[in-house]
Tab-separated table of N, CA and C and ligand atoms in Angstrom:
chain	number	residue	atom	x	y	z
A	273	MET	N	0.895	-1.398	0.225
A	273	MET	CA	0.321	0.170	0.202
A	273	MET	C	0.881	1.758	0.110
A	274	SER	N	0.640	1.906	-0.818
A	274	SER	CA	1.207	3.251	-0.766
A	274	SER	C	0.122	4.668	-0.473
A	275	LEU	N	1.003	5.746	0.151
A	275	LEU	CA	-0.045	7.391	0.009
A	275	LEU	C	0.365	7.688	-0.905
A	276	TRP	N	-0.753	8.426	-1.066
A	276	TRP	CA	-0.737	9.519	-2.358
A	276	TRP	C	-1.266	10.656	-1.204
A	277	VAL	N	0.192	11.984	-1.660
A	277	VAL	CA	-0.244	13.349	-0.976
A	277	VAL	C	-0.235	14.200	-2.129
A	278	PHE	N	-1.521	15.370	-1.908
A	278	PHE	CA	-1.882	15.788	-2.877
A	278	PHE	C	-1.094	17.737	-2.826
A	279	GLY	N	-0.639	18.318	-3.354
A	279	GLY	CA	0.351	19.579	-3.434
A	279	GLY	C	-0.407	20.431	-3.844
A	280	TYR	N	-0.821	21.455	-3.214
A	280	TYR	CA	-0.591	22.419	-3.811
A	280	TYR	C	0.087	23.991	-3.914
A	281	GLY	N	0.922	24.004	-3.179
A	281	GLY	CA	2.041	24.747	-2.444
A	281	GLY	C	3.282	24.548	-2.573
A	282	SER	N	4.167	24.839	-1.918
A	282	SER	CA	5.914	24.516	-1.574
A	282	SER	C	6.199	23.180	-1.998
A	283	ILE	N	4.891	22.109	-1.769
A	283	ILE	CA	5.607	20.809	-1.843
A	283	ILE	C	5.740	20.549	-3.591
A	284	ILE	N	5.161	21.464	-4.363
A	284	ILE	CA	5.058	21.180	-5.847
A	284	ILE	C	6.619	21.498	-6.216
A	285	TRP	N	7.167	22.581	-5.970
A	285	TRP	CA	8.580	23.033	-6.139
A	285	TRP	C	9.995	22.259	-5.089
A	286	ARG	N	9.164	22.072	-3.874
A	286	ARG	CA	10.084	21.334	-2.967
A	286	ARG	C	10.225	20.545	-2.168
A	287	PRO	N	9.690	19.462	-3.216
A	287	PRO	CA	8.641	18.304	-2.246
A	287	PRO	C	9.105	17.744	-0.912
A	288	ASP	N	10.320	17.370	-0.889
A	288	ASP	CA	11.312	17.241	0.229
A	288	ASP	C	10.692	15.831	0.955
A	289	ILE	N	9.851	15.189	0.222
A	289	ILE	CA	9.467	13.740	0.636
A	289	ILE	C	9.941	12.542	-0.618
A	290	PRO	N	10.197	11.620	-0.062
A	290	PRO	CA	10.740	10.026	-0.832
A	290	PRO	C	8.806	9.827	-1.523
A	291	TYR	N	9.404	10.043	-3.160
A	291	TYR	CA	8.414	9.156	-3.459
A	291	TYR	C	8.626	8.734	-4.881
A	292	THR	N	7.737	7.740	-5.715
A	292	THR	CA	7.857	7.100	-6.502
A	292	THR	C	7.657	7.230	-7.796
A	293	ALA	N	6.192	8.440	-7.565
A	293	ALA	CA	5.542	8.437	-8.507
A	293	ALA	C	5.164	9.807	-8.903
A	294	ALA	N	4.798	11.077	-9.945
A	294	ALA	CA	4.145	12.250	-9.135
A	294	ALA	C	3.399	12.496	-10.513
A	295	TYR	N	2.467	13.074	-10.778
A	295	TYR	CA	1.532	13.331	-11.302
A	295	TYR	C	1.162	14.899	-11.044
A	296	ARG	N	0.847	15.260	-12.355
A	296	ARG	CA	-0.181	16.326	-12.256
A	296	ARG	C	-2.073	15.904	-11.787
A	297	ALA	N	-1.952	17.039	-10.936
A	297	ALA	CA	-3.645	16.396	-10.356
A	297	ALA	C	-4.370	17.532	-9.895
A	298	THR	N	-5.802	17.344	-10.134
A	298	THR	CA	-6.801	18.369	-10.097
A	298	THR	C	-7.471	17.952	-9.026
A	299	ALA	N	-8.250	19.252	-7.919
A	299	ALA	CA	-8.747	19.156	-6.792
A	299	ALA	C	-10.287	19.941	-7.178
A	300	ALA	N	-11.366	19.027	-7.499
A	300	ALA	CA	-12.390	19.998	-7.970
A	300	ALA	C	-13.271	20.782	-6.762
A	301	ASN	N	-13.948	22.000	-7.271
A	301	ASN	CA	-14.511	22.807	-5.804
A	301	ASN	C	-13.663	22.916	-4.880
A	302	TRP	N	-12.101	23.456	-5.242
A	302	TRP	CA	-11.041	23.742	-4.472
A	302	TRP	C	-10.558	24.746	-5.159
A	303	SER	N	-10.208	25.668	-4.427
A	303	SER	CA	-8.499	26.982	-4.819
A	303	SER	C	-7.946	27.870	-3.743
A	304	ARG	N	-6.440	27.427	-4.300
A	304	ARG	CA	-5.646	28.249	-3.606
A	304	ARG	C	-5.858	29.694	-3.126
A	305	ARG	N	-5.480	30.187	-1.836
A	305	ARG	CA	-5.277	31.725	-1.683
A	305	ARG	C	-4.613	31.872	-0.404
A	306	PHE	N	-3.893	33.099	-0.458
A	306	PHE	CA	-2.806	33.364	0.673
A	306	PHE	C	-3.580	33.958	1.611
A	307	TRP	N	-4.227	33.128	2.544
A	307	TRP	CA	-5.326	33.524	3.696
A	307	TRP	C	-4.848	32.935	4.670
A	308	GLN	N	-3.616	32.106	4.717
A	308	GLN	CA	-2.817	31.282	6.159
A	308	GLN	C	-1.684	32.931	6.660
A	309	GLY	N	-1.702	32.781	7.923
A	309	GLY	CA	-0.511	33.394	8.243
A	309	GLY	C	0.793	32.162	8.597
A	310	SER	N	1.475	32.829	8.406
A	310	SER	CA	3.437	31.930	8.516
A	310	SER	C	4.195	32.501	9.594
A	311	HIS	N	4.110	32.029	11.227
A	311	HIS	CA	4.863	32.260	12.333
A	311	HIS	C	5.810	31.530	11.855
A	312	ASP	N	6.308	30.312	11.057
A	312	ASP	CA	7.284	29.662	11.041
A	312	ASP	C	8.635	29.279	10.053
A	313	HIS	N	7.635	29.773	8.720
A	313	HIS	CA	8.629	29.716	7.400
A	313	HIS	C	8.600	30.333	7.010
A	314	ARG	N	7.327	31.711	6.524
A	314	ARG	CA	7.893	32.759	5.970
A	314	ARG	C	7.557	33.827	6.620
A	315	GLY	N	7.520	33.588	7.611
A	315	GLY	CA	6.999	34.895	8.750
A	315	GLY	C	7.387	34.435	10.191
A	316	THR	N	7.297	35.561	11.000
A	316	THR	CA	7.446	35.156	12.557
A	316	THR	C	6.300	35.435	13.468
A	317	ALA	N	5.956	35.067	14.707
A	317	ALA	CA	4.701	35.262	15.354
A	317	ALA	C	4.344	36.504	15.464
A	318	ASP	N	5.736	37.461	15.494
A	318	ASP	CA	5.286	39.386	15.913
A	318	ASP	C	5.022	39.071	14.313
A	319	SER	N	5.344	39.074	13.279
A	319	SER	CA	5.339	39.503	11.926
A	319	SER	C	4.809	38.545	10.552
A	320	PRO	N	3.799	37.997	10.973
A	320	PRO	CA	3.483	36.706	10.081
A	320	PRO	C	3.838	36.904	8.863
A	321	GLY	N	3.820	35.921	7.670
A	321	GLY	CA	3.863	36.049	6.569
A	321	GLY	C	2.623	35.194	5.644
A	322	ARG	N	2.549	35.399	4.556
A	322	ARG	CA	1.319	34.944	4.004
A	322	ARG	C	1.415	33.960	2.847
A	323	VAL	N	0.954	32.853	3.522
A	323	VAL	CA	0.870	31.455	2.885
A	323	VAL	C	-0.230	31.062	2.381
A	324	LEU	N	-0.149	29.960	1.179
A	324	LEU	CA	-1.697	29.095	0.954
A	324	LEU	C	-2.107	28.388	1.748
A	325	THR	N	-3.233	28.467	1.948
A	325	THR	CA	-4.077	27.149	2.019
A	325	THR	C	-5.489	26.845	1.181
A	326	LEU	N	-6.106	25.888	1.147
A	326	LEU	CA	-7.017	25.596	0.355
A	326	LEU	C	-8.662	26.133	0.520
A	327	VAL	N	-9.337	26.369	-0.221
A	327	VAL	CA	-10.829	26.888	0.355
A	327	VAL	C	-11.415	26.327	-0.581
A	328	PRO	N	-12.446	25.947	0.166
A	328	PRO	CA	-13.622	25.362	-0.767
A	328	PRO	C	-14.737	26.104	-1.585
A	329	ILE	N	-14.679	26.393	-2.655
A	329	ILE	CA	-15.112	27.100	-3.571
A	329	ILE	C	-15.543	26.329	-4.536
A	330	LYS	N	-17.189	26.383	-4.804
A	330	LYS	CA	-18.020	25.507	-5.842
A	330	LYS	C	-17.750	25.811	-7.643
A	331	GLY	N	-17.022	25.249	-8.343
A	331	GLY	CA	-17.375	25.251	-9.253
A	331	GLY	C	-15.618	25.906	-9.814
A	332	GLU	N	-14.822	26.216	-9.009
A	332	GLU	CA	-13.458	26.309	-9.119
A	332	GLU	C	-12.668	24.669	-8.876
A	333	ARG	N	-11.459	25.135	-9.685
A	333	ARG	CA	-10.210	23.802	-9.431
A	333	ARG	C	-9.043	24.091	-8.694
A	334	CYS	N	-8.510	23.114	-8.229
A	334	CYS	CA	-6.961	23.479	-7.762
A	334	CYS	C	-6.269	22.728	-8.614
A	335	GLU	N	-5.395	23.096	-9.197
A	335	GLU	CA	-4.446	22.230	-10.401
A	335	GLU	C	-3.292	21.732	-9.165
A	336	GLY	N	-2.656	20.774	-8.767
A	336	GLY	CA	-1.377	20.693	-8.088
A	336	GLY	C	-0.797	19.458	-8.555
A	337	ARG	N	0.090	18.494	-7.902
A	337	ARG	CA	0.633	17.435	-8.205
A	337	ARG	C	0.487	16.379	-7.233
A	338	VAL	N	0.116	15.200	-7.634
A	338	VAL	CA	0.059	14.205	-6.276
A	338	VAL	C	1.489	13.319	-6.581
A	339	PHE	N	1.790	12.818	-5.129
A	339	PHE	CA	2.942	12.445	-5.375
A	339	PHE	C	2.996	11.154	-4.332
A	340	GLU	N	3.195	9.828	-5.183
A	340	GLU	CA	2.790	8.548	-4.809
A	340	GLU	C	4.356	8.372	-3.237
A	341	VAL	N	4.054	7.808	-2.087
A	341	VAL	CA	4.859	7.372	-1.289
A	341	VAL	C	4.676	5.845	-1.217
A	342	PRO	N	5.816	5.565	-1.049
A	342	PRO	CA	5.869	4.371	-0.518
A	342	PRO	C	5.545	3.736	0.557
A	343	ASP	N	5.067	2.439	0.724
A	343	ASP	CA	4.645	2.008	1.931
A	343	ASP	C	5.439	2.103	3.090
A	344	SER	N	6.790	2.249	2.419
A	344	SER	CA	8.147	2.090	3.755
A	344	SER	C	8.583	3.081	4.467
A	345	ALA	N	7.882	4.301	3.467
A	345	ALA	CA	8.495	5.575	4.042
A	345	ALA	C	6.969	6.082	4.780
A	346	ILE	N	6.031	5.574	4.420
A	346	ILE	CA	4.758	6.378	5.037
A	346	ILE	C	5.137	6.715	6.594
A	347	SER	N	5.524	6.645	7.234
A	347	SER	CA	5.506	6.815	8.483
A	347	SER	C	6.297	7.959	8.824
A	348	ALA	N	7.139	7.976	8.613
A	348	ALA	CA	8.079	8.892	8.614
A	348	ALA	C	7.539	10.284	7.412
A	349	THR	N	7.138	10.221	6.693
A	349	THR	CA	6.842	11.006	5.741
A	349	THR	C	5.284	11.660	6.701
A	350	LEU	N	4.995	11.050	7.269
A	350	LEU	CA	3.742	11.728	8.113
A	350	LEU	C	3.968	12.570	9.049
A	351	SER	N	4.842	12.046	9.793
A	351	SER	CA	5.701	12.787	10.848
A	351	SER	C	6.271	14.102	10.228
A	352	LEU	N	6.887	14.005	9.283
A	352	LEU	CA	7.731	14.801	8.696
A	352	LEU	C	6.728	16.047	8.083
A	353	LEU	N	5.647	15.410	7.625
A	353	LEU	CA	4.738	16.537	7.000
A	353	LEU	C	4.130	17.176	8.309
A	354	ASP	N	3.736	16.232	9.465
A	354	ASP	CA	2.952	17.175	10.359
A	354	ASP	C	3.418	18.118	10.961
A	355	TYR	N	4.868	17.839	10.972
A	355	TYR	CA	5.870	18.987	11.523
A	355	TYR	C	6.108	20.296	10.702
A	356	ARG	N	6.228	19.954	9.196
A	356	ARG	CA	6.094	21.528	8.360
A	356	ARG	C	4.971	21.807	8.914
A	357	GLU	N	3.621	21.082	8.741
A	357	GLU	CA	2.252	21.822	8.468
A	357	GLU	C	2.230	22.064	9.777
A	358	LYS	N	2.953	22.378	11.372
A	358	LYS	CA	2.195	22.486	12.001
A	358	LYS	C	1.166	23.779	12.797
A	359	ASN	N	1.388	24.538	11.747
A	359	ASN	CA	1.237	26.208	11.786
A	359	ASN	C	-0.371	26.395	11.365
A	360	GLY	N	-1.045	25.538	11.913
A	360	GLY	CA	-2.506	25.819	11.783
A	360	GLY	C	-3.285	24.617	10.380
A	361	TYR	N	-2.184	24.057	9.760
A	361	TYR	CA	-3.143	22.770	9.089
A	361	TYR	C	-3.409	21.604	9.900
A	362	GLU	N	-4.141	20.806	9.102
A	362	GLU	CA	-4.949	19.797	9.831
A	362	GLU	C	-4.971	18.970	8.238
A	363	ARG	N	-4.852	17.689	8.812
A	363	ARG	CA	-5.077	16.514	7.738
A	363	ARG	C	-6.157	16.380	6.769
A	364	GLN	N	-6.233	16.490	5.812
A	364	GLN	CA	-7.350	16.114	5.222
A	364	GLN	C	-7.206	14.961	3.667
A	365	GLN	N	-8.321	14.370	3.506
A	365	GLN	CA	-8.473	13.406	2.065
A	365	GLN	C	-9.323	14.331	1.481
A	366	LEU	N	-9.002	13.878	0.166
A	366	LEU	CA	-9.130	14.609	-1.072
A	366	LEU	C	-9.522	13.838	-2.207
A	367	CYS	N	-10.693	13.725	-3.379
A	367	CYS	CA	-10.159	12.904	-3.978
A	367	CYS	C	-10.045	13.896	-5.259
A	368	VAL	N	-8.821	13.433	-6.288
A	368	VAL	CA	-8.016	14.040	-7.065
A	368	VAL	C	-8.233	13.335	-8.385
A	369	GLU	N	-8.039	14.419	-9.891
A	369	GLU	CA	-8.110	13.371	-10.640
A	369	GLU	C	-6.508	13.795	-11.151
A	370	THR	N	-5.917	12.597	-12.151
A	370	THR	CA	-4.883	12.385	-12.983
A	370	THR	C	-5.282	12.183	-13.939
A	371	VAL	N	-4.322	11.862	-15.124
A	371	VAL	CA	-4.965	11.552	-16.367
A	371	VAL	C	-4.126	9.976	-16.146
A	372	GLU	N	-3.258	9.922	-15.536
A	372	GLU	CA	-2.342	8.581	-15.585
A	372	GLU	C	-2.970	7.810	-15.082
A	373	VAL	N	-3.313	7.935	-13.141
A	373	VAL	CA	-3.778	7.247	-13.005
A	373	VAL	C	-5.246	7.149	-12.146
A	374	GLY	N	-5.721	7.876	-13.112
A	374	GLY	CA	-7.507	7.896	-12.979
A	374	GLY	C	-7.610	9.108	-11.532
A	375	THR	N	-9.124	8.910	-11.076
A	375	THR	CA	-8.996	9.683	-9.589
A	375	THR	C	-8.459	8.708	-8.463
A	376	VAL	N	-7.634	9.825	-7.588
A	376	VAL	CA	-6.851	9.292	-6.504
A	376	VAL	C	-7.257	9.559	-5.271
A	377	GLU	N	-7.406	8.964	-4.031
A	377	GLU	CA	-7.651	9.970	-2.679
A	377	GLU	C	-6.464	9.840	-2.052
A	378	ALA	N	-6.384	11.398	-1.817
A	378	ALA	CA	-4.990	11.852	-1.347
A	378	ALA	C	-4.870	12.574	-0.014
A	379	LEU	N	-4.069	12.592	0.766
A	379	LEU	CA	-3.878	13.272	1.339
A	379	LEU	C	-3.279	14.846	1.735
A	380	THR	N	-3.842	15.465	2.404
A	380	THR	CA	-3.220	17.204	2.001
A	380	THR	C	-3.505	17.678	3.639
A	381	TYR	N	-3.000	18.766	3.527
A	381	TYR	CA	-2.753	20.094	4.579
A	381	TYR	C	-3.410	21.247	4.330
A	382	ILE	N	-4.802	21.262	5.140
A	382	ILE	CA	-5.679	22.513	5.193
A	382	ILE	C	-5.234	23.574	6.142
A	383	ALA	N	-5.322	24.284	5.882
A	383	ALA	CA	-5.839	25.488	6.918
A	383	ALA	C	-6.989	26.031	7.341
A	384	PRO	N	-7.839	25.467	7.960
A	384	PRO	CA	-9.088	26.063	8.028
A	384	PRO	C	-9.116	26.939	9.079
A	385	GLU	N	-10.602	27.980	8.126
A	385	GLU	CA	-10.851	29.541	9.010
A	385	GLU	C	-10.885	29.230	10.450
A	386	HIS	N	-10.114	30.304	10.994
A	386	HIS	CA	-10.214	30.865	12.142
A	386	HIS	C	-9.368	29.206	13.097
A	387	ASN	N	-8.562	29.311	12.462
A	387	ASN	CA	-7.107	28.314	13.146
A	387	ASN	C	-6.664	29.595	13.675
A	388	GLU	N	-5.452	29.027	14.424
A	388	GLU	CA	-4.930	30.430	15.486
A	388	GLU	C	-3.867	31.509	14.285
A	389	ALA	N	-3.485	30.949	13.734
A	389	ALA	CA	-2.791	31.546	12.713
A	389	ALA	C	-3.226	32.584	10.963
A	390	TRP	N	-4.475	32.160	11.172
A	390	TRP	CA	-5.695	32.582	9.481
A	390	TRP	C	-5.714	34.444	9.555
A	391	LEU	N	-5.471	34.426	8.189
A	391	LEU	CA	-5.421	36.172	8.131
A	391	LEU	C	-6.311	36.119	7.563
A	392	GLY	N	-7.139	35.337	6.892
A	392	GLY	CA	-8.189	35.515	5.903
A	392	GLY	C	-7.914	36.411	4.679
A	393	ASP	N	-8.913	36.887	3.955
A	393	ASP	CA	-9.373	37.315	2.334
A	393	ASP	C	-8.606	39.165	3.066
A	394	ALA	N	-7.917	39.529	1.669
A	394	ALA	CA	-7.797	40.767	1.617
A	394	ALA	C	-7.169	41.294	0.392
A	395	GLY	N	-7.493	42.614	0.263
A	395	GLY	CA	-6.988	43.196	-1.330
A	395	GLY	C	-5.895	42.629	-1.747
A	396	SER	N	-5.715	42.350	-3.119
A	396	SER	CA	-4.568	42.088	-3.941
A	396	SER	C	-3.219	42.482	-3.542
A	397	GLN	N	-3.542	43.947	-3.313
A	397	GLN	CA	-2.494	44.480	-3.588
A	397	GLN	C	-2.290	44.846	-1.463
A	398	VAL	N	-3.097	44.715	-1.047
A	398	VAL	CA	-2.849	44.781	0.405
A	398	VAL	C	-1.827	43.331	0.501
A	399	ILE	N	-2.165	41.982	0.143
A	399	ILE	CA	-1.854	40.645	0.167
A	399	ILE	C	-0.149	41.169	-0.243
A	400	ALA	N	-0.177	41.495	-1.335
A	400	ALA	CA	1.047	41.411	-2.525
A	400	ALA	C	2.173	42.351	-1.217
A	401	ASP	N	1.592	43.667	-0.995
A	401	ASP	CA	2.211	44.451	0.420
A	401	ASP	C	2.916	43.471	1.576
A	402	HIS	N	2.055	42.634	2.400
A	402	HIS	CA	2.234	42.280	3.361
A	402	HIS	C	3.573	41.063	2.988
A	403	ILE	N	3.551	40.104	1.481
A	403	ILE	CA	4.426	39.262	1.014
A	403	ILE	C	5.978	39.746	1.155
A	404	ARG	N	5.609	41.321	0.353
A	404	ARG	CA	6.944	41.801	0.335
A	404	ARG	C	7.902	41.939	1.174
A	405	LYS	N	7.099	42.232	2.339
A	405	LYS	CA	7.677	42.863	3.819
A	405	LYS	C	8.120	41.300	4.827
A	406	SER	N	7.668	40.618	4.506
A	406	SER	CA	7.310	38.932	5.137
A	406	SER	C	8.617	38.156	4.888
A	407	HIS	N	9.463	37.494	6.428
A	407	HIS	CA	10.513	36.791	5.786
A	407	HIS	C	10.315	36.023	7.228
A	408	GLY	N	11.233	34.750	7.330
A	408	GLY	CA	11.197	33.730	8.264
A	408	GLY	C	12.042	33.033	8.395
A	409	PRO	N	12.239	31.745	9.102
A	409	PRO	CA	13.113	30.764	8.866
A	409	PRO	C	13.660	30.236	7.537
A	410	SER	N	12.226	29.999	6.801
A	410	SER	CA	12.240	29.265	5.603
A	410	SER	C	12.953	30.011	4.158
A	411	GLY	N	12.367	31.285	4.855
A	411	GLY	CA	13.195	32.356	3.474
A	411	GLY	C	12.249	33.751	3.529
A	412	SER	N	12.827	34.072	2.476
A	412	SER	CA	11.770	35.308	1.911
A	412	SER	C	10.120	34.685	1.813
A	413	ASN	N	8.928	35.588	1.538
A	413	ASN	CA	7.771	35.542	1.156
A	413	ASN	C	7.393	35.726	-0.335
A	414	ILE	N	8.409	36.514	-0.864
A	414	ILE	CA	8.457	36.637	-2.164
A	414	ILE	C	8.506	35.354	-2.788
A	415	ASP	N	9.947	34.700	-2.373
A	415	ASP	CA	10.329	33.702	-3.019
A	415	ASP	C	9.441	32.734	-3.026
A	416	TYR	N	8.553	32.270	-1.642
A	416	TYR	CA	7.439	31.522	-1.643
A	416	TYR	C	6.779	31.761	-2.589
A	417	VAL	N	5.959	32.925	-3.539
A	417	VAL	CA	5.074	32.810	-4.298
A	417	VAL	C	5.841	32.735	-5.586
A	418	LEU	N	7.111	33.674	-5.784
A	418	LEU	CA	7.592	33.488	-6.962
A	418	LEU	C	7.937	32.029	-7.650
A	419	SER	N	8.767	31.282	-6.572
A	419	SER	CA	8.835	30.106	-6.755
A	419	SER	C	7.728	28.958	-7.436
A	420	LEU	N	6.897	29.120	-6.084
A	420	LEU	CA	5.466	28.745	-7.169
A	420	LEU	C	5.004	28.636	-8.339
A	421	HIS	N	4.674	30.365	-8.356
A	421	HIS	CA	4.305	30.702	-9.890
A	421	HIS	C	5.313	29.875	-11.068
A	422	ASP	N	6.487	29.866	-10.884
A	422	ASP	CA	7.158	29.397	-11.682
A	422	ASP	C	7.286	28.210	-12.005
A	423	ALA	N	7.029	27.610	-10.597
A	423	ALA	CA	6.604	26.242	-10.892
A	423	ALA	C	5.121	25.386	-11.767
A	424	LEU	N	4.169	26.579	-11.233
A	424	LEU	CA	2.663	26.097	-11.787
A	424	LEU	C	3.256	26.492	-13.819
A	425	LEU	N	3.849	27.695	-14.048
A	425	LEU	CA	4.392	28.457	-15.437
A	425	LEU	C	4.818	27.089	-16.172
A	426	ALA	N	5.634	26.457	-15.747
A	426	ALA	CA	6.720	25.439	-15.899
A	426	ALA	C	5.644	24.234	-16.395
A	427	ASP	N	4.913	24.009	-15.735
A	427	ASP	CA	3.841	23.363	-15.655
A	427	ASP	C	2.552	23.415	-16.694
A	428	ASN	N	2.718	24.225	-17.051
A	428	ASN	CA	1.597	25.362	-17.915
A	428	ASN	C	0.230	25.160	-17.374
A	429	ILE	N	0.210	25.267	-15.710
A	429	ILE	CA	-1.231	25.670	-15.076
A	429	ILE	C	-0.984	27.222	-14.784
A	430	HIS	N	-2.283	27.578	-15.323
A	430	HIS	CA	-2.916	29.084	-14.902
A	430	HIS	C	-3.550	29.226	-13.800
A	431	ASP	N	-3.394	29.753	-12.640
A	431	ASP	CA	-4.029	30.061	-11.833
A	431	ASP	C	-3.962	31.894	-11.539
A	432	ALA	N	-5.221	31.774	-11.415
A	432	ALA	CA	-5.299	33.471	-11.409
A	432	ALA	C	-4.932	34.312	-9.976
A	433	HIS	N	-5.592	33.696	-9.055
A	433	HIS	CA	-5.104	34.450	-7.942
A	433	HIS	C	-3.195	34.449	-7.850
A	434	ILE	N	-2.761	33.405	-7.841
A	434	ILE	CA	-1.254	33.317	-8.027
A	434	ILE	C	-0.695	34.133	-8.824
A	435	ALA	N	-1.251	34.327	-10.296
A	435	ALA	CA	-0.401	35.194	-10.839
A	435	ALA	C	-1.171	36.616	-10.833
A	436	GLU	N	-2.415	36.994	-10.184
A	436	GLU	CA	-1.881	38.302	-10.049
A	436	GLU	C	-1.191	38.390	-8.660
A	437	ILE	N	-1.151	38.037	-7.201
A	437	ILE	CA	-0.157	38.391	-7.056
A	437	ILE	C	1.420	37.808	-7.481
A	438	ALA	N	1.476	37.085	-7.960
A	438	ALA	CA	2.834	37.301	-8.309
A	438	ALA	C	3.086	38.691	-9.114
A	439	GLY	N	2.154	38.785	-10.395
A	439	GLY	CA	2.538	39.454	-11.355
A	439	GLY	C	2.418	41.189	-10.120
A	440	LEU	N	2.000	41.314	-9.309
A	440	LEU	CA	2.134	42.417	-7.990
A	440	LEU	C	3.599	42.599	-7.954
A	441	LEU	N	3.854	41.289	-7.462
A	441	LEU	CA	5.717	41.142	-6.750
A	441	LEU	C	6.415	41.065	-7.881
A	442	ARG	N	6.425	41.265	-9.015
A	442	ARG	CA	7.425	41.026	-9.935
A	442	ARG	C	7.861	42.620	-10.529
B	799	LIG	C1	1.608	21.823	-0.087
B	799	LIG	O1	2.280	22.744	0.018
B	799	LIG	O2	0.899	22.015	-0.996
B	799	LIG	C2	1.376	20.519	1.014
B	799	LIG	C3	2.714	20.732	1.852
B	799	LIG	C4	2.695	19.467	2.865
B	799	LIG	C5	1.503	18.585	2.439
B	799	LIG	C6	0.590	18.613	1.461
B	799	LIG	C7	0.523	19.486	0.525
């Protein structure tokens, strides 16, 4: 038995997990937003950065990547991801669509509204200005956004929210 992990954020360009296969995958009725605060990666507790979570929006689609983690690595991978995503994220199972292997039930991490680091919606310019001044132990908040935007473009994925914020930052 293997574990499928669906990535929509940094895991796309920096997986840092062992995997035997990776495919482009779509989560229907979900969309990425920079609505989650980051105290431990792209900001600090005093000055949180803005990072992605998935929000349920009917009719939208989130195009990401799904990774197949081999049985022998599942337990270590879950510990690693639980730690990496500890700032307000929760495990969630999603059904995602791939061309290569059809529908896959995959684990992802979502920061639900009202978790302790939640920032919520703001205008695009406000979000971009916030990201421009944020830095944390994993690096600058701008790098987080532009690395994802570059990775999506390389995969020919257009995401309007990411493109708008990246465009304001470039
Ligand atoms: C993500 O960045 O999309 C992600 C990170 C860890 C687990 C699942 C998804």
